[in-house]
mmCIF file of C-alpha atoms in Angstrom:
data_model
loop_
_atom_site.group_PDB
_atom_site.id
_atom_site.type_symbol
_atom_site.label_atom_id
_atom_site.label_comp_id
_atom_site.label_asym_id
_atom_site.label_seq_id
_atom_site.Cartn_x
_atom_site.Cartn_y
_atom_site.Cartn_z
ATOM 1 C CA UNK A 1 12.663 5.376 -5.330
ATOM 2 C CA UNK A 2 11.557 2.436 -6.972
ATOM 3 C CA UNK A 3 7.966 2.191 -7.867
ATOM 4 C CA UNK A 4 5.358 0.089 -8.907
ATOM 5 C CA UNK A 5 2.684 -2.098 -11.537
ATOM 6 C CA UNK A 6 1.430 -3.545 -14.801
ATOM 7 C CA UNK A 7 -1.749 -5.040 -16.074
ATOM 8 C CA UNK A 8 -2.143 -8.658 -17.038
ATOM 9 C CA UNK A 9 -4.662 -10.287 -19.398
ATOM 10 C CA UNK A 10 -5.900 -13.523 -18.004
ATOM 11 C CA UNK A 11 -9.061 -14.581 -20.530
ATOM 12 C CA UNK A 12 -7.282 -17.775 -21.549
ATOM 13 C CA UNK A 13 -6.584 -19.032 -18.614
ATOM 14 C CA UNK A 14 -8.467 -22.053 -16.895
ATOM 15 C CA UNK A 15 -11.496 -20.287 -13.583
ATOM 16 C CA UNK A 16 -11.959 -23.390 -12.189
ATOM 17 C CA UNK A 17 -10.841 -23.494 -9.018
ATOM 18 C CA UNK A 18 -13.023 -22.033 -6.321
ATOM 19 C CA UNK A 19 -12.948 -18.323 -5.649
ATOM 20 C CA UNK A 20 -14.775 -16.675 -2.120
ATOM 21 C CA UNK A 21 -11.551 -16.953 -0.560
ATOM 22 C CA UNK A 22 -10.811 -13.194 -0.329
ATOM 23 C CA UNK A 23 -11.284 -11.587 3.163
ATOM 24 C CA UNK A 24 -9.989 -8.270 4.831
ATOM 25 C CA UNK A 25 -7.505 -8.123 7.788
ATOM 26 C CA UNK A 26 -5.630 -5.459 9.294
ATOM 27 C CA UNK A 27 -6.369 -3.387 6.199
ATOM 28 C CA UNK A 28 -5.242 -6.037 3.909
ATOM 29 C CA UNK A 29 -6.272 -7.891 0.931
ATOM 30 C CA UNK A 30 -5.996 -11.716 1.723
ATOM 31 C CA UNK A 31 -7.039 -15.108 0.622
ATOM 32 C CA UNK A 32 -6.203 -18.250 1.730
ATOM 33 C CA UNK A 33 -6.121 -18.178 5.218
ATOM 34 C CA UNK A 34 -3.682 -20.440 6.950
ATOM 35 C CA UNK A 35 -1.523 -21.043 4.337
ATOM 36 C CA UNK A 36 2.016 -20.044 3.499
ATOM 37 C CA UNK A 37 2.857 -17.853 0.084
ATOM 38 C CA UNK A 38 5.257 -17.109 -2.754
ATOM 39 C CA UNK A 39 4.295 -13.883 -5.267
ATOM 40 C CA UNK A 40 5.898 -12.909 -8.394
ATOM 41 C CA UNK A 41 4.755 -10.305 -10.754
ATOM 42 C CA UNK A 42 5.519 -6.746 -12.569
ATOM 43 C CA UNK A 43 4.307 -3.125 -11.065
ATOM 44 C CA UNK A 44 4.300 0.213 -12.980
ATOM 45 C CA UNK A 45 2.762 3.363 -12.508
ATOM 46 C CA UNK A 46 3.393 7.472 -12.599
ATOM 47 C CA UNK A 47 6.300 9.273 -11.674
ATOM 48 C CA UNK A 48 6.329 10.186 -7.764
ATOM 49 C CA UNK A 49 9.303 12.256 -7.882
ATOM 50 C CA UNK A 50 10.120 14.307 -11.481
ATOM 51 C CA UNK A 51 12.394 12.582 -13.605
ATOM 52 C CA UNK A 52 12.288 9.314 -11.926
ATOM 53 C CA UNK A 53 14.622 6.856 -13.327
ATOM 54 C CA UNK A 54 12.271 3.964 -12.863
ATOM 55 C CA UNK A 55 8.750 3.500 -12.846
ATOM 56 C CA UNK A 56 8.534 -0.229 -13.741
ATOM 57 C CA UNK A 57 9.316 -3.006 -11.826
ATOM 58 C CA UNK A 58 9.545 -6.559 -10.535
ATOM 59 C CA UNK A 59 7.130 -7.362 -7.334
ATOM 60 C CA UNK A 60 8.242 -10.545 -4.469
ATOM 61 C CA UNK A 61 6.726 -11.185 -1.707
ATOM 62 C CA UNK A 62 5.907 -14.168 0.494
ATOM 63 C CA UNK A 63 5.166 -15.377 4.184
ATOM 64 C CA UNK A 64 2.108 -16.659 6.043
ATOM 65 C CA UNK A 65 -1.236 -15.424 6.393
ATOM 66 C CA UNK A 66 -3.318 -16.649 9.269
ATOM 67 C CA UNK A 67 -6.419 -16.580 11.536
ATOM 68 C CA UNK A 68 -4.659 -13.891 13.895
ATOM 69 C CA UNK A 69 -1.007 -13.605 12.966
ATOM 70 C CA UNK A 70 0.162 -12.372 9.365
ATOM 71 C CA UNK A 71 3.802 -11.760 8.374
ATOM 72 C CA UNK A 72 5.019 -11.502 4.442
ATOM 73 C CA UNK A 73 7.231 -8.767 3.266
ATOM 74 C CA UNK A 74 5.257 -6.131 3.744
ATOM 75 C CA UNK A 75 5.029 -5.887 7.146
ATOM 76 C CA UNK A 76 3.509 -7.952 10.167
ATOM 77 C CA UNK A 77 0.491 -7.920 12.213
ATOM 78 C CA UNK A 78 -1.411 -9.979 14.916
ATOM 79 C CA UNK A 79 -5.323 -9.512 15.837
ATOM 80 C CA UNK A 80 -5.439 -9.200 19.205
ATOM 81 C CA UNK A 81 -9.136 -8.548 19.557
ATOM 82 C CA UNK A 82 -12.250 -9.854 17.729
ATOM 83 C CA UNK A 83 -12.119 -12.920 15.146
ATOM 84 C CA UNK A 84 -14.123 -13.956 11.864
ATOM 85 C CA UNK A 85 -17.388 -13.826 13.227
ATOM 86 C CA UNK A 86 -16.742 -10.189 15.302
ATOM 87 C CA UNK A 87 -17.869 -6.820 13.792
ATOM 88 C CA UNK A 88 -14.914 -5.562 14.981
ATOM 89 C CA UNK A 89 -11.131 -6.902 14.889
ATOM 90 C CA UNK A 90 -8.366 -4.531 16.290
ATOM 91 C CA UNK A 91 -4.535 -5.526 15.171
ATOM 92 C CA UNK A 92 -0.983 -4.259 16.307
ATOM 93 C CA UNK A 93 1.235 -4.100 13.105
ATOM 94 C CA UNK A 94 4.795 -2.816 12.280
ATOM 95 C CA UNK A 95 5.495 -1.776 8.623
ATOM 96 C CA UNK A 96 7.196 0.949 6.308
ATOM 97 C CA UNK A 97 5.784 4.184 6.462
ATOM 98 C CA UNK A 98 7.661 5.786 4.117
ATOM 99 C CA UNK A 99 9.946 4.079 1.297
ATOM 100 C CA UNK A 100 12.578 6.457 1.200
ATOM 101 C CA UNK A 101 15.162 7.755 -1.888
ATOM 102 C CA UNK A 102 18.365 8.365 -2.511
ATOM 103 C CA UNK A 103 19.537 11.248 -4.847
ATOM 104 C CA UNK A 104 20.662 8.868 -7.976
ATOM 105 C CA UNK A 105 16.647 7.897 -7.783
ATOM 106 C CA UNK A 106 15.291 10.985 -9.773
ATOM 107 C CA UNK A 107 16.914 13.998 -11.550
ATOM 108 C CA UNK A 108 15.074 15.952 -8.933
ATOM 109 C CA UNK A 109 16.217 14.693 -6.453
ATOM 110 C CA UNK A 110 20.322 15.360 -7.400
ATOM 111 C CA UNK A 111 22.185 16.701 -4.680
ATOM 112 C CA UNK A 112 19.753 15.841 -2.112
ATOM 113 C CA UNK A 113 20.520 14.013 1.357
ATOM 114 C CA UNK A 114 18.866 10.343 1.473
ATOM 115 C CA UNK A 115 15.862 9.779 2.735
ATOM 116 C CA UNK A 116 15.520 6.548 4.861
ATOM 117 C CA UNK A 117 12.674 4.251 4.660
ATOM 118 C CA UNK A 118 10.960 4.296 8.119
ATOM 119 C CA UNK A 119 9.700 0.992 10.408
ATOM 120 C CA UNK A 120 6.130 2.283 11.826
ATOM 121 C CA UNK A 121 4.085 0.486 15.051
ATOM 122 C CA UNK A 122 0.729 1.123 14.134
ATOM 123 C CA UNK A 123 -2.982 0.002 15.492
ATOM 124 C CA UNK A 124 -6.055 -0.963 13.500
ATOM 125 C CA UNK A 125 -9.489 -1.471 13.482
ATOM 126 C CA UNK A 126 -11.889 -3.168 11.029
ATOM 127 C CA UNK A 127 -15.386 -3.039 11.324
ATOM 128 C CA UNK A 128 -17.158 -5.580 9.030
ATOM 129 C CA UNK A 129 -20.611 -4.363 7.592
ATOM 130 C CA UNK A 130 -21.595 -7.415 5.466
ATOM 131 C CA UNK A 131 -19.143 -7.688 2.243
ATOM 132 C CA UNK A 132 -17.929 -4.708 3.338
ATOM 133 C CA UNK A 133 -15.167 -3.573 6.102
ATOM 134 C CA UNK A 134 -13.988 -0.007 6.983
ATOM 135 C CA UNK A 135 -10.326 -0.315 8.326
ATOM 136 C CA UNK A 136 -9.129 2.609 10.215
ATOM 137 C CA UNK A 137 -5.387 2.948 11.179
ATOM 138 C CA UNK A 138 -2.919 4.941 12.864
ATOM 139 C CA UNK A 139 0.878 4.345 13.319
ATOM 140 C CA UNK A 140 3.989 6.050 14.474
ATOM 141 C CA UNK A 141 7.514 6.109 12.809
ATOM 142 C CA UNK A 142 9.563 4.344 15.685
ATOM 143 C CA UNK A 143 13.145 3.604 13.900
ATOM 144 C CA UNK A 144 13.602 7.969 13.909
ATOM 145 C CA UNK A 145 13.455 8.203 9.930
ATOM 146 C CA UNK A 146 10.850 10.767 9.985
ATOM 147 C CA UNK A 147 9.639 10.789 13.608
ATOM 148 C CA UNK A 148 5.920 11.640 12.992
ATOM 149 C CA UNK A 149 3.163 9.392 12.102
ATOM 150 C CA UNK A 150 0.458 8.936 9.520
ATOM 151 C CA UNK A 151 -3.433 7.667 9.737
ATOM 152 C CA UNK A 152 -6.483 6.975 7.866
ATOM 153 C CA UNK A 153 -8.994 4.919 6.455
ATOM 154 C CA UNK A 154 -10.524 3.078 4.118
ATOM 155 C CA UNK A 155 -13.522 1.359 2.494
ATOM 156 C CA UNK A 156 -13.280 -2.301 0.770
ATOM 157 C CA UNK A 157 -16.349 -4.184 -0.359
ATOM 158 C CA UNK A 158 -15.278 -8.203 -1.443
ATOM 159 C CA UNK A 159 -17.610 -9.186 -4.570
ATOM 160 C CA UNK A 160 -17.388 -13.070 -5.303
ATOM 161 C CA UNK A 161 -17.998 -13.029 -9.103
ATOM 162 C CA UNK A 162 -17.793 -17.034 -8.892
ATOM 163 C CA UNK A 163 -14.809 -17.430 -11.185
ATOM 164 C CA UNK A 164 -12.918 -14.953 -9.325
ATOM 165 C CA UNK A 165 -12.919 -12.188 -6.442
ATOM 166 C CA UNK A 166 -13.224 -8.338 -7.475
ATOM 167 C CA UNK A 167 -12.801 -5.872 -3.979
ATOM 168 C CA UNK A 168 -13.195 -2.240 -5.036
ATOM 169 C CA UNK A 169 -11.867 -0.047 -2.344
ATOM 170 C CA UNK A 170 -11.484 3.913 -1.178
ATOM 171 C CA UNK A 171 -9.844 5.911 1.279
ATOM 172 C CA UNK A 172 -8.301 9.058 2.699
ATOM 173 C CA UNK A 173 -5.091 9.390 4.539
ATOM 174 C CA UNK A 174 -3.578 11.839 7.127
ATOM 175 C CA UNK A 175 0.014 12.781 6.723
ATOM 176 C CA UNK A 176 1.727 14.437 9.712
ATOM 177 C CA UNK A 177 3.856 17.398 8.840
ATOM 178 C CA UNK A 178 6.841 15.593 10.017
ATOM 179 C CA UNK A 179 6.462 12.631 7.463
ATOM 180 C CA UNK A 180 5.257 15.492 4.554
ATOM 181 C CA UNK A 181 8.501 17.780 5.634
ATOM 182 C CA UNK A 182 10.686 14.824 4.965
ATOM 183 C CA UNK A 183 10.032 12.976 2.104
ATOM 184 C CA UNK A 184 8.588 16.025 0.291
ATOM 185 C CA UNK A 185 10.397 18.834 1.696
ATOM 186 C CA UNK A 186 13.179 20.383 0.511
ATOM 187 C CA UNK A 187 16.168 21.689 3.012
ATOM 188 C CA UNK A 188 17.556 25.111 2.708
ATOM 189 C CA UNK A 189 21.104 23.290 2.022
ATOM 190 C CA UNK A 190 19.850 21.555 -0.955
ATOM 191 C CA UNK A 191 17.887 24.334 -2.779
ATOM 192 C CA UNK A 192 19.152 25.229 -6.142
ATOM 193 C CA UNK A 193 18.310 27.696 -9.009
ATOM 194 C CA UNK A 194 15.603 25.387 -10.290
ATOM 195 C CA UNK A 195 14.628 23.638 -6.470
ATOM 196 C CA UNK A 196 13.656 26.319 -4.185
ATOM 197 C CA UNK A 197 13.455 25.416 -0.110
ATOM 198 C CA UNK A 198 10.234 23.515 0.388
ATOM 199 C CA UNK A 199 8.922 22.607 4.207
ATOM 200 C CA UNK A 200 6.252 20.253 4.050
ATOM 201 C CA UNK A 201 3.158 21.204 6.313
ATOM 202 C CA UNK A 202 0.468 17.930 7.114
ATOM 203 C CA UNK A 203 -1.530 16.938 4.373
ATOM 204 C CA UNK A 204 -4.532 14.820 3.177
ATOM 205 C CA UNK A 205 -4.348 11.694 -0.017
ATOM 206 C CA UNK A 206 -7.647 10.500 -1.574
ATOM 207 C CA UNK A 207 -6.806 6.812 -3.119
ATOM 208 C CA UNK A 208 -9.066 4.826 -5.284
ATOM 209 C CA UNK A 209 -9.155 1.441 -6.875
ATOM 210 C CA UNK A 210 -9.576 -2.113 -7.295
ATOM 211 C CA UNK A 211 -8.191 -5.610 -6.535
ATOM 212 C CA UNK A 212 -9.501 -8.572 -8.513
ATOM 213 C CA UNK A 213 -8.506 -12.109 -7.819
ATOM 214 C CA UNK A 214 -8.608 -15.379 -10.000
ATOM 215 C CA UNK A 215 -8.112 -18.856 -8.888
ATOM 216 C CA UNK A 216 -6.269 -20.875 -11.689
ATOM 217 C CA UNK A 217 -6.116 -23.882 -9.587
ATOM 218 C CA UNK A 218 -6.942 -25.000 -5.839
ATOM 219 C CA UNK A 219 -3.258 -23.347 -4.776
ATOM 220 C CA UNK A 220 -2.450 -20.995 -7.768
ATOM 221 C CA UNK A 221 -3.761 -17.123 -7.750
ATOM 222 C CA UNK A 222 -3.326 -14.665 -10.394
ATOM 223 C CA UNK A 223 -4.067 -10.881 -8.737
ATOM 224 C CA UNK A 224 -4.482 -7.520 -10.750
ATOM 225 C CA UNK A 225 -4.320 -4.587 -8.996
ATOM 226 C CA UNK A 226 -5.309 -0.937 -9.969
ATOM 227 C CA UNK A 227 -5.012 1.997 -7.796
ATOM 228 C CA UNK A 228 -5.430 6.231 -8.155
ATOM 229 C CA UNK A 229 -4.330 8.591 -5.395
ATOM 230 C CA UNK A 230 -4.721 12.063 -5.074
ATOM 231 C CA UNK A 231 -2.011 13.677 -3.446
ATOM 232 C CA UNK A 232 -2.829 16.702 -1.676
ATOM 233 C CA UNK A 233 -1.498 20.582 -2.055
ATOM 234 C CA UNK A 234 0.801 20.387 0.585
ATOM 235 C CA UNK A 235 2.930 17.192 -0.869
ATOM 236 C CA UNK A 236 1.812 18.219 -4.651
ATOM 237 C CA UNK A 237 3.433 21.801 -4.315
ATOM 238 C CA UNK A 238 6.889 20.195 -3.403
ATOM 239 C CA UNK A 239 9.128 21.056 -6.080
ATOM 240 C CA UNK A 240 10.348 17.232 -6.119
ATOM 241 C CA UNK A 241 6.955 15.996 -6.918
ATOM 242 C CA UNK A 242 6.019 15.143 -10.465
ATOM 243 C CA UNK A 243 2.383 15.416 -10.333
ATOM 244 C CA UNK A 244 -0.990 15.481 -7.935
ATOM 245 C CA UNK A 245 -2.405 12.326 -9.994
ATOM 246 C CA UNK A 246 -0.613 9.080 -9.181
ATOM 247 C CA UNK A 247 -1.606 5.923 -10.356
ATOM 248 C CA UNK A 248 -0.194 2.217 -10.178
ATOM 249 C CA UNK A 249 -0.788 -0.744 -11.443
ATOM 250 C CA UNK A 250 0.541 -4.466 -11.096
ATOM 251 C CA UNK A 251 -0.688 -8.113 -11.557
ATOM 252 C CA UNK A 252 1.076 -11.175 -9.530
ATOM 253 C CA UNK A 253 0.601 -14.992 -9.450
ATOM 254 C CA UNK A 254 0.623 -16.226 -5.937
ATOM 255 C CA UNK A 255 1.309 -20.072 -5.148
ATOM 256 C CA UNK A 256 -0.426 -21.113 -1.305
ATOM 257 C CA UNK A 257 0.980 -24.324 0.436
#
């Protein structure tokens, strides 16, 4: 399992360009709206799994961000209710739920069957509050990876600093004990001396962090991203799992056309 982050210094570089572009949809972080995207950068963070070969690595993405209909790499979503000046916007989305493994990924994990990444249908629901939106979601694994779904929510609050865009943000999420018991759990065929059975049971994660966004020029974004989860007892217990505290962190450069 490949994960992500790194942090970028970015004092010498030119703040001219005009920041207040950064808005929340479907749960997301944009800017730009209307415009196409390319995104480069470096991720790194904690070890999910123990003795996880890789920690460090390189982040793509692209697509198009719009007034109702978003698509990019990570998933896609269209608002079907509300629009920039509503309270409340609800959006249909379909994304990965969970990333999945193979055994080669962690010396944990050796011997184990592969876990699939999952395609999810989900619904959302932001409710602006000023600078700040609460997005809510829940969504279903519909591709039979782990056949259970997940939910939550979470707090953002966009500050425009002037030369640049800083959205703190906090949530909790709901894991069902289907996703828990399958990326986490640990089948009676594939316990060993030193990885005893493990069935996952549903769960709570507390996640923490930050998003800050720079305009270098009218089309050219740098991004740095830190976030903290708490994972809770019932996927921190797993024998597979490195550690409760998981952190990440990542910086990009986005070009908009």
């Amino acid at each position: 399992m490949k994960k992500l982050a790194l942090i970028i210094t970015a004092s010498l570089l030119s703040t001219h360009a005009l920041a207040g572009e950064t808005y929340i949809r479907n749960g997301n972080i944009y800017t730009h709206e209307g415009t196409g995207f390319v995104e480069a950068g470096v991720v790194t963070g904690s070890e999910l799994y123990k003795g996880q070969d890789k920690t460090t690595g390189v982040l793509l993405n692209g697509g198009y961000h719009g007034e109702d209909f978003n698509a990019d790499l990570s998933g896609i979503n269209y608002r079907f209710f509300g629009d920039n000046n509503d309270q409340v916007n609800v959006s249909a989305y379909f994304t990965a739920g969970g990333t999945g493994y193979e055994a080669g990924d962690a010396t944990s994990l050796k011997g184990m069957n592969k876990r699939k990444m999952s395609g999810d249908l989900g619904l959302n629901a932001d409710i602006h509050l000023g600078e700040g939106t609460i997005s809510t979601y829940l969504q279903h694994d519909v591709t039979g990876a782990y056949k259970g779904f997940i939910g939550g929510a979470k707090y953002f609050h966009v500050m425009d600093l002037g030369f640049g865009d800083f959205v703190p943000f906090a949530g909790v999420n709901y894991l069902s004990k289907d996703f828990v018991d399958y990326y986490y759990g640990v089948k009676a065929s594939e316990a060993t001396k030193t990885r005893k059975a493990y069935s996952g049971k549903n769960d709570f994660a507390f996640n923490v962090g930050y998003k800050f966004v720079m305009p270098v020029t009218k089309n050219i974004d740098i991004t740095q991203t830190t976030t903290y989860t708490r994972l809770g007892s019932k996927v921190s217990d797993s024998p597979i799992v490195d550690s409760e505290n998981q952190w990440m962190v990542g910086a990009t450069v986005a070009y908009h056309f």
